[in-house]
JSON list of C-alpha atoms in Angstrom, two decimals:
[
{"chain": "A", "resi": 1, "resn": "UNK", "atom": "CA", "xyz": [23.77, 4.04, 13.18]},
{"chain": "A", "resi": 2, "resn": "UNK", "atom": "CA", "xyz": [24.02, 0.71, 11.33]},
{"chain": "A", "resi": 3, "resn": "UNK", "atom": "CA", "xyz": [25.02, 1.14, 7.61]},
{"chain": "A", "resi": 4, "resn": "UNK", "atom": "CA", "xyz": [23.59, -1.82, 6.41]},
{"chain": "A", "resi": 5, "resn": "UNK", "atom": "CA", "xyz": [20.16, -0.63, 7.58]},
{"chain": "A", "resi": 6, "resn": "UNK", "atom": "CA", "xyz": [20.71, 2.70, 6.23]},
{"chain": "A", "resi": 7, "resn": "UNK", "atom": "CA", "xyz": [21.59, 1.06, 2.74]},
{"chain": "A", "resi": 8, "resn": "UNK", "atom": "CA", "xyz": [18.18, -1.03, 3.36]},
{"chain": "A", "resi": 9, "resn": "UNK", "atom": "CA", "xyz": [16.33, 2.22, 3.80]},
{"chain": "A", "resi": 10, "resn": "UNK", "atom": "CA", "xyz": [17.60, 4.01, 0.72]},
{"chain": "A", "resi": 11, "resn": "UNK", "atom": "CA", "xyz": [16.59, 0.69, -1.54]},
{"chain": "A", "resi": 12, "resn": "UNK", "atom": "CA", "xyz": [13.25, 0.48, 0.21]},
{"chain": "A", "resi": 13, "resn": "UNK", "atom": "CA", "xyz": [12.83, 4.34, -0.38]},
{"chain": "A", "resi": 14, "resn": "UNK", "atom": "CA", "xyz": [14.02, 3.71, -4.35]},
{"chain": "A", "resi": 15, "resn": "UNK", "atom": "CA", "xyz": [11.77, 1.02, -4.41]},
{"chain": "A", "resi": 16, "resn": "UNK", "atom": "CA", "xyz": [9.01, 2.50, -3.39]},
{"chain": "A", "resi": 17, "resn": "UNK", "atom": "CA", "xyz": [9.51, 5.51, -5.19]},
{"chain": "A", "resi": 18, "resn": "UNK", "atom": "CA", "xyz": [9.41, 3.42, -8.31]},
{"chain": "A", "resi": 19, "resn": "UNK", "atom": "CA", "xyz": [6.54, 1.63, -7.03]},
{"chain": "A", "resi": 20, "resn": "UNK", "atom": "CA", "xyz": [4.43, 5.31, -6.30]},
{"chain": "A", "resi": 21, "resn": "UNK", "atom": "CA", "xyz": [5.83, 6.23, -9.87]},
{"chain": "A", "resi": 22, "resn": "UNK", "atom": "CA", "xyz": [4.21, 3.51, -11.64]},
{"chain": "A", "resi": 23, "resn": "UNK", "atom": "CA", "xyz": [1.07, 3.59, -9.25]},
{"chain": "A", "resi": 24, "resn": "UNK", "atom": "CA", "xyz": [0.66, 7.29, -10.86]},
{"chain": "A", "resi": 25, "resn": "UNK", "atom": "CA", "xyz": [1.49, 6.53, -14.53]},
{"chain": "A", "resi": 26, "resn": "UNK", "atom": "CA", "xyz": [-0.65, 3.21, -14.42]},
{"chain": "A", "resi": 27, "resn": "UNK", "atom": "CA", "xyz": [-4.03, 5.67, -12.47]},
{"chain": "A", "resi": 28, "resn": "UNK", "atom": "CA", "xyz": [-3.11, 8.61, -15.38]},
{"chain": "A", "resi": 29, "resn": "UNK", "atom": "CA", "xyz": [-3.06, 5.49, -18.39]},
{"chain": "A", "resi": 30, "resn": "UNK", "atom": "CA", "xyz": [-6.77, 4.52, -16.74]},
{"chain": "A", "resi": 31, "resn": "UNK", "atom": "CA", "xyz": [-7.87, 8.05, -16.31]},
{"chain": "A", "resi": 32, "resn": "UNK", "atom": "CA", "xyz": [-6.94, 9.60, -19.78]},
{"chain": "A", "resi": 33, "resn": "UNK", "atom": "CA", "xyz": [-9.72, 8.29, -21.78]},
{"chain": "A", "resi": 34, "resn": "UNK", "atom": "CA", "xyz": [-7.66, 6.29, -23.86]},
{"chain": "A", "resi": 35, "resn": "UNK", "atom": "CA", "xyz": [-6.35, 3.30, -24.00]},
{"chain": "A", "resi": 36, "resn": "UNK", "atom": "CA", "xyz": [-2.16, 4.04, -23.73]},
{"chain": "A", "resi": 37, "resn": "UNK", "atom": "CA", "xyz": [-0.23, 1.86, -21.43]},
{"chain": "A", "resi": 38, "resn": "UNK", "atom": "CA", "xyz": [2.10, 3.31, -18.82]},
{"chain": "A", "resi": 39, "resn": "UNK", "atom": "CA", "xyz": [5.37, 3.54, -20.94]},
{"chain": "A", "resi": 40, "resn": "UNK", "atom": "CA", "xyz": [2.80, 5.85, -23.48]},
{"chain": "A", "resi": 41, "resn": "UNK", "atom": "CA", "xyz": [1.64, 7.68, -20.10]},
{"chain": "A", "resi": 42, "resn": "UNK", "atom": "CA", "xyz": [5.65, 8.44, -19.46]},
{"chain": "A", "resi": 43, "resn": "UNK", "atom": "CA", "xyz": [6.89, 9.04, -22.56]},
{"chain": "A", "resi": 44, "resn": "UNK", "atom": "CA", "xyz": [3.85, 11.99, -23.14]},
{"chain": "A", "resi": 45, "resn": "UNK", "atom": "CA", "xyz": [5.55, 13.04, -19.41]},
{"chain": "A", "resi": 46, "resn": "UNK", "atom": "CA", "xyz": [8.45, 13.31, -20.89]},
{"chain": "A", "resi": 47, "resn": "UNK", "atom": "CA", "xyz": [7.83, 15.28, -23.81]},
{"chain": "A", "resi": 48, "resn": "UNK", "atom": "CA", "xyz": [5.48, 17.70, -22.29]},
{"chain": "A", "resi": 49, "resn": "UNK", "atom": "CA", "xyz": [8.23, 18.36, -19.51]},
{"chain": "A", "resi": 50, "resn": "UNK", "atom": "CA", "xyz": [6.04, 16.85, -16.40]},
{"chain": "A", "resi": 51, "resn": "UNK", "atom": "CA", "xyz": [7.92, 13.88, -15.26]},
{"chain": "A", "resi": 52, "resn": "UNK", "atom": "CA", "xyz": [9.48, 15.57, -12.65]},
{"chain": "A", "resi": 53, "resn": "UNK", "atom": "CA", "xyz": [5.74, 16.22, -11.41]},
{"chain": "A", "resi": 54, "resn": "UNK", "atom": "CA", "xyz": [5.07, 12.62, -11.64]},
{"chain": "A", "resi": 55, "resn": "UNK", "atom": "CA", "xyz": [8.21, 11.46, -9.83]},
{"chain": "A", "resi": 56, "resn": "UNK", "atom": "CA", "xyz": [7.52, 13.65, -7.56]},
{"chain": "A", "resi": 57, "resn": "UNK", "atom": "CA", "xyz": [4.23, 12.55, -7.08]},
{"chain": "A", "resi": 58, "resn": "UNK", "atom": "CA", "xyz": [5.62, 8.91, -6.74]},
{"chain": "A", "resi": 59, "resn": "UNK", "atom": "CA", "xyz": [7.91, 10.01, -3.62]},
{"chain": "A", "resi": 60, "resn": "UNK", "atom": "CA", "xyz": [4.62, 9.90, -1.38]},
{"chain": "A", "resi": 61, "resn": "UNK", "atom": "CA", "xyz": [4.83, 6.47, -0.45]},
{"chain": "A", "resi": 62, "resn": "UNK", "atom": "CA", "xyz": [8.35, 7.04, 0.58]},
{"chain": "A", "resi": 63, "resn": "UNK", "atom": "CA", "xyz": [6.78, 9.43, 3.31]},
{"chain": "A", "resi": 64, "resn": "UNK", "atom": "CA", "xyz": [4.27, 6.28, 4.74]},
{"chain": "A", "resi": 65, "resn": "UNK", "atom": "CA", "xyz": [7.55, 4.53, 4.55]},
{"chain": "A", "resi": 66, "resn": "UNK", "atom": "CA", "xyz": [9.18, 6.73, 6.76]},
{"chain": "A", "resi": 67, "resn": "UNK", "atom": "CA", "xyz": [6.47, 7.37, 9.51]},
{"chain": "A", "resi": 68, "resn": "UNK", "atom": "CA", "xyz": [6.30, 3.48, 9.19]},
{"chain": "A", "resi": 69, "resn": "UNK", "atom": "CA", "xyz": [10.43, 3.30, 10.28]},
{"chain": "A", "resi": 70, "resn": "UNK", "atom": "CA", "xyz": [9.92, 6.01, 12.93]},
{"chain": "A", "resi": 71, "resn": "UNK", "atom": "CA", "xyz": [7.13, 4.71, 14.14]},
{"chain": "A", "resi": 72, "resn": "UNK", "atom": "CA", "xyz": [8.51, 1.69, 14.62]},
{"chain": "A", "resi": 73, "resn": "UNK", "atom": "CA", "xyz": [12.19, 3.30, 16.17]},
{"chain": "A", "resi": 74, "resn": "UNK", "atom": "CA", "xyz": [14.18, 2.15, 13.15]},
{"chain": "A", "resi": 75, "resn": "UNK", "atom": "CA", "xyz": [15.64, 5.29, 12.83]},
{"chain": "A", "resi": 76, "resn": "UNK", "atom": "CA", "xyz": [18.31, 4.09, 10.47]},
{"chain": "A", "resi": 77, "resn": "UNK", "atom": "CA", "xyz": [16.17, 2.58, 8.56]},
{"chain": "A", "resi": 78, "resn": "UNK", "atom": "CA", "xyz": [14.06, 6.18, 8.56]},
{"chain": "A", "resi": 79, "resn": "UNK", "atom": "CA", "xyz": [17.21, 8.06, 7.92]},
{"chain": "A", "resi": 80, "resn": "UNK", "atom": "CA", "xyz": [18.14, 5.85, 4.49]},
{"chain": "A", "resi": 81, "resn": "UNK", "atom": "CA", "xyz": [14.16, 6.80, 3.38]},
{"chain": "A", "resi": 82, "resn": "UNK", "atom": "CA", "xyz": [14.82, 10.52, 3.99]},
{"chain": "A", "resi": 83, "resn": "UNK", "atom": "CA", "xyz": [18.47, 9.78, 1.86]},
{"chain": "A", "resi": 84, "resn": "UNK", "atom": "CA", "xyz": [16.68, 8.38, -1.04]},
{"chain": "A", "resi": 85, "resn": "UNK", "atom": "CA", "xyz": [13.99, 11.17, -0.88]},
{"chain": "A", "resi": 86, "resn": "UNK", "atom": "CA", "xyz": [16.70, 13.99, -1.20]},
{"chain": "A", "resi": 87, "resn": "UNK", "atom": "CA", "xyz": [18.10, 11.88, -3.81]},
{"chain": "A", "resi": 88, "resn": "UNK", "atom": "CA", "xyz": [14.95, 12.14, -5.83]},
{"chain": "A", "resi": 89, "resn": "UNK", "atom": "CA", "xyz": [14.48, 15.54, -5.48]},
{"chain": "A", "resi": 90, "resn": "UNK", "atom": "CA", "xyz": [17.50, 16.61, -6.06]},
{"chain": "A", "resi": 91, "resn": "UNK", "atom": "CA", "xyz": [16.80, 14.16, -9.61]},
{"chain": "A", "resi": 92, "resn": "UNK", "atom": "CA", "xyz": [13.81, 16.05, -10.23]},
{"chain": "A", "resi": 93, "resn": "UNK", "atom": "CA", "xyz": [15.19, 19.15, -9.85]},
{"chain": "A", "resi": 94, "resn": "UNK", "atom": "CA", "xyz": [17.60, 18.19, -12.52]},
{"chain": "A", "resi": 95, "resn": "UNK", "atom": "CA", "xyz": [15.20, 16.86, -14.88]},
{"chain": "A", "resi": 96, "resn": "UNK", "atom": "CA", "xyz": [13.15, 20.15, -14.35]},
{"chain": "A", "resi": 97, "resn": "UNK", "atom": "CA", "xyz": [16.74, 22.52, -15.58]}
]
């Protein structure tokens, strides 16, 4: 396997963790009644101890990205997303001691 694909699959599956993270926390800001802004929407998260369900929550586009890879036979690529998704869930498992 090519490393520098597999260290271009663990950034795109960071990314778009980040990406699915703020997706959540911006449709939870809309959706609360009020009018807080995302960085409201995760500090409430947390407080209230549910960030790791939110990050969690995040990680699904990392699983389009990774049908997208194999689909595509970049299994390298595929193999850095499913790196990054450990990654983040061994993160949330952390946050969630």
């Amino acid at each position: 396997m090519d490393k520098i694909q597999i260290v271009k699959g663990i950034s795109i599956g960071l990314i778009a963790n980040t990406l699915g993270l703020l997706i959540v926390g911006t449709l939870m800001a809309k959706f609360s009644g009020r009018s807080d802004g995302i960085l409201t929407v995760l500090e409430a998260a947390q407080s209230e101890n549910f960030l790791g369900k939110l990050i969690s929550l995040g990680a699904i586009l990392n699983l389009i990205c990774f049908f997208y890879f194999i689909r595509k036979k970049k299994d390298a690529n595929a193999a850095g997303v499913l790196i990054a998704t450990v990654f983040i869930a061994l993160v949330t498992f952390i946050i969630k001691l």
